Coordinates of C-alpha atoms and ligand atoms in Angstrom, one line a residue:
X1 CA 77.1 104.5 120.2
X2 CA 80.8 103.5 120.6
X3 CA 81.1 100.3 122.1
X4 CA 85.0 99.4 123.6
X5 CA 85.2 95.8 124.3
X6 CA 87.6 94.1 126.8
X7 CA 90.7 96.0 125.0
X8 CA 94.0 95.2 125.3
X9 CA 97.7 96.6 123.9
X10 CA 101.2 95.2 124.6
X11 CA 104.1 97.2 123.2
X12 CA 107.1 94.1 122.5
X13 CA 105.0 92.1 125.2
X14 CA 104.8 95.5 127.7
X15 CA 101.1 95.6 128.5
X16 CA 100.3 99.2 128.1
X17 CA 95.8 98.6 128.1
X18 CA 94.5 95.8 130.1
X19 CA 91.1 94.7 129.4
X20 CA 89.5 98.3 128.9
X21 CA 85.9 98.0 128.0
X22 CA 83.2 101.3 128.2
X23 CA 80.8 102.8 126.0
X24 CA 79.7 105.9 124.6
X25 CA 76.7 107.5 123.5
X26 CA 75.8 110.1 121.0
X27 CA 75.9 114.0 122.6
X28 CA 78.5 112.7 125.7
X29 CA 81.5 114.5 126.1
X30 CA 84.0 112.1 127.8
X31 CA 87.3 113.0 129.7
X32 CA 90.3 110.2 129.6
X33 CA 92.6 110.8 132.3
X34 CA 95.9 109.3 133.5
X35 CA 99.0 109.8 134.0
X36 CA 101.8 110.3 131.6
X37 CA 102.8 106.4 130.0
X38 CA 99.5 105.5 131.0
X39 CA 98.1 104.4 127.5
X40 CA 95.8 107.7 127.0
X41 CA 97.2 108.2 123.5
X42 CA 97.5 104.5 122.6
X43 CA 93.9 104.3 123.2
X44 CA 92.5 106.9 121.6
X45 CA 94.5 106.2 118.3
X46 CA 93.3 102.3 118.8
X47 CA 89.5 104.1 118.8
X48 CA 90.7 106.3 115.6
X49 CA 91.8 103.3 114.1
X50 CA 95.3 104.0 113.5
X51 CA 96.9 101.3 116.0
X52 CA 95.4 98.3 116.4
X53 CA 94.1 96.1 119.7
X54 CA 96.9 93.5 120.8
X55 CA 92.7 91.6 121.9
X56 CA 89.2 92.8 122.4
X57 CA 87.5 95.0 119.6
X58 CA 85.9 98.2 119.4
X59 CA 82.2 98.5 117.7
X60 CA 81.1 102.2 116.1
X61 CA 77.4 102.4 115.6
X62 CA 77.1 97.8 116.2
X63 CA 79.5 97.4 113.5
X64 CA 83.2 95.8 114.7
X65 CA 86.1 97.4 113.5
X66 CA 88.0 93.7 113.1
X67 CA 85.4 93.5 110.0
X68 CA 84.8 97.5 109.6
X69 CA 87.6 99.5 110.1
X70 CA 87.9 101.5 106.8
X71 CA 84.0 102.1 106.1
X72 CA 83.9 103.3 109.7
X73 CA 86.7 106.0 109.2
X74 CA 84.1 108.6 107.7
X75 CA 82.7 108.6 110.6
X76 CA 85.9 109.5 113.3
X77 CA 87.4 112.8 113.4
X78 CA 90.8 112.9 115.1
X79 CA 93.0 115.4 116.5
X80 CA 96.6 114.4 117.6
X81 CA 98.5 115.7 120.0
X82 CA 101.1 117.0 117.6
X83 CA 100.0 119.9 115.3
X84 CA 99.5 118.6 111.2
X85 CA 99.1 121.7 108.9
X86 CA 100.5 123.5 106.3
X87 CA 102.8 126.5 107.9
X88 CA 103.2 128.1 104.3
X89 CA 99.6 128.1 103.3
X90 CA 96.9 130.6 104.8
X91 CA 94.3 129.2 107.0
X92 CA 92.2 129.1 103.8
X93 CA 94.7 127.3 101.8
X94 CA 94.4 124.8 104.5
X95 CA 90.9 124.4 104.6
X96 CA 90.4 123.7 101.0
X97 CA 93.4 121.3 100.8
X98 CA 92.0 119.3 103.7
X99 CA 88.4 119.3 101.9
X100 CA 89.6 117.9 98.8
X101 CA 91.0 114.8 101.1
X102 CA 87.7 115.3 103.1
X103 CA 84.8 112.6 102.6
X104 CA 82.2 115.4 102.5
X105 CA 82.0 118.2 99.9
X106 CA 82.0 121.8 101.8
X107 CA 82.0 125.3 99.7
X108 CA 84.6 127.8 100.7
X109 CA 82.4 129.5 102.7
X110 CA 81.1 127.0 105.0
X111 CA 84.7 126.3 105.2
X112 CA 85.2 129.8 106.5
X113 CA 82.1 129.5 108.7
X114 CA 84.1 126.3 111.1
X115 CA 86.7 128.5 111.0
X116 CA 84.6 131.6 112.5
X117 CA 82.1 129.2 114.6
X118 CA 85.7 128.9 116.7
X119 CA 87.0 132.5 116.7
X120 CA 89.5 131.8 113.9
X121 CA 89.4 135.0 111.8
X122 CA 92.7 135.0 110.1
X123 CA 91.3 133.0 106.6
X124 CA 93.9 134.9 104.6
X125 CA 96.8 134.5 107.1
X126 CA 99.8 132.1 106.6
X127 CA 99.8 129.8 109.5
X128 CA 103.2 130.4 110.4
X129 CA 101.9 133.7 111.5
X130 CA 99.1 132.0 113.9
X131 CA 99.9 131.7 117.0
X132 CA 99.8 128.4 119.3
X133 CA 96.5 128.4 119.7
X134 CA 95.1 129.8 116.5
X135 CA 97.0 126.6 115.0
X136 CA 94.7 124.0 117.2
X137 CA 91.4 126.0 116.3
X138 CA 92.2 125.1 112.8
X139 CA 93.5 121.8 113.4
X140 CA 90.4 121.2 115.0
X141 CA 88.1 123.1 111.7
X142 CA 90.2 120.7 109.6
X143 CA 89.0 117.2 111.8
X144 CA 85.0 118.8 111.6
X145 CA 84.7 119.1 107.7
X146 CA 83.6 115.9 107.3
X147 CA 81.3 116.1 110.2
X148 CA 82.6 112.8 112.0
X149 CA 79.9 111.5 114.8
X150 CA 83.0 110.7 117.0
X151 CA 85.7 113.7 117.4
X152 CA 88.6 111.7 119.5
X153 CA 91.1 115.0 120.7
X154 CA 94.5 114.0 122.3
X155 CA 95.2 117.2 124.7
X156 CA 93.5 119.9 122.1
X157 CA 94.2 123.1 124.5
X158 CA 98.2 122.3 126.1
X159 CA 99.8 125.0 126.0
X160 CA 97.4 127.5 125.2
X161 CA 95.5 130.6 126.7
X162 CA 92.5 130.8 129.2
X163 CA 90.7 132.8 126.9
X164 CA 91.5 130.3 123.6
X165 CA 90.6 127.3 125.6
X166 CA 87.4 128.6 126.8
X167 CA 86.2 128.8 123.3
X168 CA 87.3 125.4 122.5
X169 CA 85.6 124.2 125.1
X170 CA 82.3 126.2 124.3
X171 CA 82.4 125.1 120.9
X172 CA 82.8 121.7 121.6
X173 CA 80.2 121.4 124.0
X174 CA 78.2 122.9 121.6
X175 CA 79.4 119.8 118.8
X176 CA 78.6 117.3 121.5
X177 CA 75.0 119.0 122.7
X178 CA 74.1 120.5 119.4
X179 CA 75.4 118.5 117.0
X180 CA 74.5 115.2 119.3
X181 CA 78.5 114.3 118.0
X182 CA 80.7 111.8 120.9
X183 CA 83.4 113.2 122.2
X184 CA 86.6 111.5 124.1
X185 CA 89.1 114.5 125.0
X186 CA 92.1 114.1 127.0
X187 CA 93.5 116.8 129.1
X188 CA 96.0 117.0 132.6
X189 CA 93.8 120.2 133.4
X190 CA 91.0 118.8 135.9
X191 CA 89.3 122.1 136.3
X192 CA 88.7 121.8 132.3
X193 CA 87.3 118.2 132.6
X194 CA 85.5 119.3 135.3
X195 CA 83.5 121.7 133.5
X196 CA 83.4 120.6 130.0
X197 CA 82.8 116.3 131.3
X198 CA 80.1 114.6 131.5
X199 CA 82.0 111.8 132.8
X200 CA 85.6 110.9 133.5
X201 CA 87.4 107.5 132.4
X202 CA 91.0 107.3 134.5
X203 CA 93.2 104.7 133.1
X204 CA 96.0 103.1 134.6
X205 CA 97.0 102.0 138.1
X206 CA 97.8 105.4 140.0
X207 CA 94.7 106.5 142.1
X208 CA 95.6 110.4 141.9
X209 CA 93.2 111.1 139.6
X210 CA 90.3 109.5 140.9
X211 CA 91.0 110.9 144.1
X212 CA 91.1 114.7 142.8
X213 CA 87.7 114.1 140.5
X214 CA 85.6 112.4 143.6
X215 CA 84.1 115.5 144.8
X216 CA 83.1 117.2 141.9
X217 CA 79.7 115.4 141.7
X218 CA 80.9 114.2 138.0
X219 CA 80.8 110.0 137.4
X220 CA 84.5 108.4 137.6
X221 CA 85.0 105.6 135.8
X222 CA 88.5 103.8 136.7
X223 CA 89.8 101.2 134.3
Ligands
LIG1 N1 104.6 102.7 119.0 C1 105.1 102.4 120.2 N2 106.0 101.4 120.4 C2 106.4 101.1 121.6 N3 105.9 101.7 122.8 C3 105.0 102.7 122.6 C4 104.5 103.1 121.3 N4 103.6 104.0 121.5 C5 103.5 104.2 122.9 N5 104.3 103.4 123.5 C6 104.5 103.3 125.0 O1 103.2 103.1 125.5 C7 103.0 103.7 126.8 C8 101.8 104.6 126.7 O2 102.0 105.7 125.8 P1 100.9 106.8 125.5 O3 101.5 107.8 124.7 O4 99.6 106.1 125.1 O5 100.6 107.4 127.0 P2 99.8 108.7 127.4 O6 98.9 108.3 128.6 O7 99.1 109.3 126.3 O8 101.0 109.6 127.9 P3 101.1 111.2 128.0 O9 100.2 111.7 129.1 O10 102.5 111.5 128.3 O11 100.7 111.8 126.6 C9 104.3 104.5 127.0 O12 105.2 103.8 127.9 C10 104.9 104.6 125.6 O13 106.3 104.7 125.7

């Protein structure tokens, strides 16, 4: 369970998060929506531990990341929104560099197998030959090998195909109902919320987004 409690950020005293609390539980596949500026990032890097709260705390699994936060990072997968691989090495290069940094152990072949469960065939393939897309498959493969209960993905499909972001979207689903893992995903496409969801957290002030998402029978949460 992931447990966000009454968090707040300022930026040089320019309140980005006000007082943000919700929670998450194992196998839910969250949407975080807003505008642009509206703190989606900021958040989600608070929740990957890499910024930290200006007040409030987040708790993974009961435990607070005030007192927590580097025993806890085994457990969070996260997936910026800027691409971070290795452009001169092959996918499989990639893979085994990451896994050496990687908590878990994984042979080359499971390795391979992330790569496949995506439809990322290319293992001997520099990645500055992959296209867009083929780049945030393995992006994503690189976040899994440690098998982190948490996967936190700032806008994992922008800019790339239908057909691509379909099988992201199947193949987390299938992380989140399979695998039991949480997932908070941010996105500007609604129909993809819509369909991958189970509920939508909008933050900021601006009621667009709320408005848009009321009729699609999924829960809105507005913070
Ligand atoms: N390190 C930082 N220092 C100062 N201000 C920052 C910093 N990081 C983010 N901000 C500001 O915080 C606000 C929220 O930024 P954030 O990237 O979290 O928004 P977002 O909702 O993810 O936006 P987008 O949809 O454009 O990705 C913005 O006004 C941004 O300029």
């Amino acid at each position: 369970m992931l447990n966000v409690k009454s968090i707040s950020k300022q930026y040089h005293k320019h309140a980005i998060l006000n007082n943000i609390s919700f929670q998450i539980k194992p196998g839910e596949i969250v949407g975080l929506i807003g505008e642009n500026g509206a703190g989606k990032s900021t958040l989600l890097k608070i929740i990957a531990t890499l910024e930290q709260a200006s007040s409030g705390d987040v708790e993974l699994f009961e435990q607070g990341y005030a007192k927590n936060r580097k025993a806890l990072r085994k457990y969070i997968g996260y997936v910026p929104q800027d691409i971070a691989i290795w452009e001169e090495l092959t996918v499989a290069e990639n893979m085994l560099f990451f896994e050496k940094l990687s908590f878990q152990s994984k042979s080359s072949e499971e390795l391979k197998q992330l790569c496949l469960d995506m439809n990322l065939q290319k293992w001997n393939e520099p990645v500055k030959t992959l296209s867009g897309g083929m780049k945030r498959k393995l992006n994503l493969a690189i976040t899994l090998i440690h098998e982190p209960s948490i996967l936190l993905l700032d806008e994992p499909t922008v800019g790339i195909d239908l057909k691509s972001k379909k099988e992201i979207g199947s193949y987390l689903f299938k992380q989140a109902k399979e695998k039991n893992r949480m997932i908070i995903y941010t996105s500007h496409d609604m129909d993809e919320i819509t369909e991958l969801c189970d509920r939508a957290i909008c933050i900021g002030e601006d009621t667009f987004y709320p408005e848009i998402l009321k009729n699609t029978g999924k829960e809105i949460i507005s913070l």
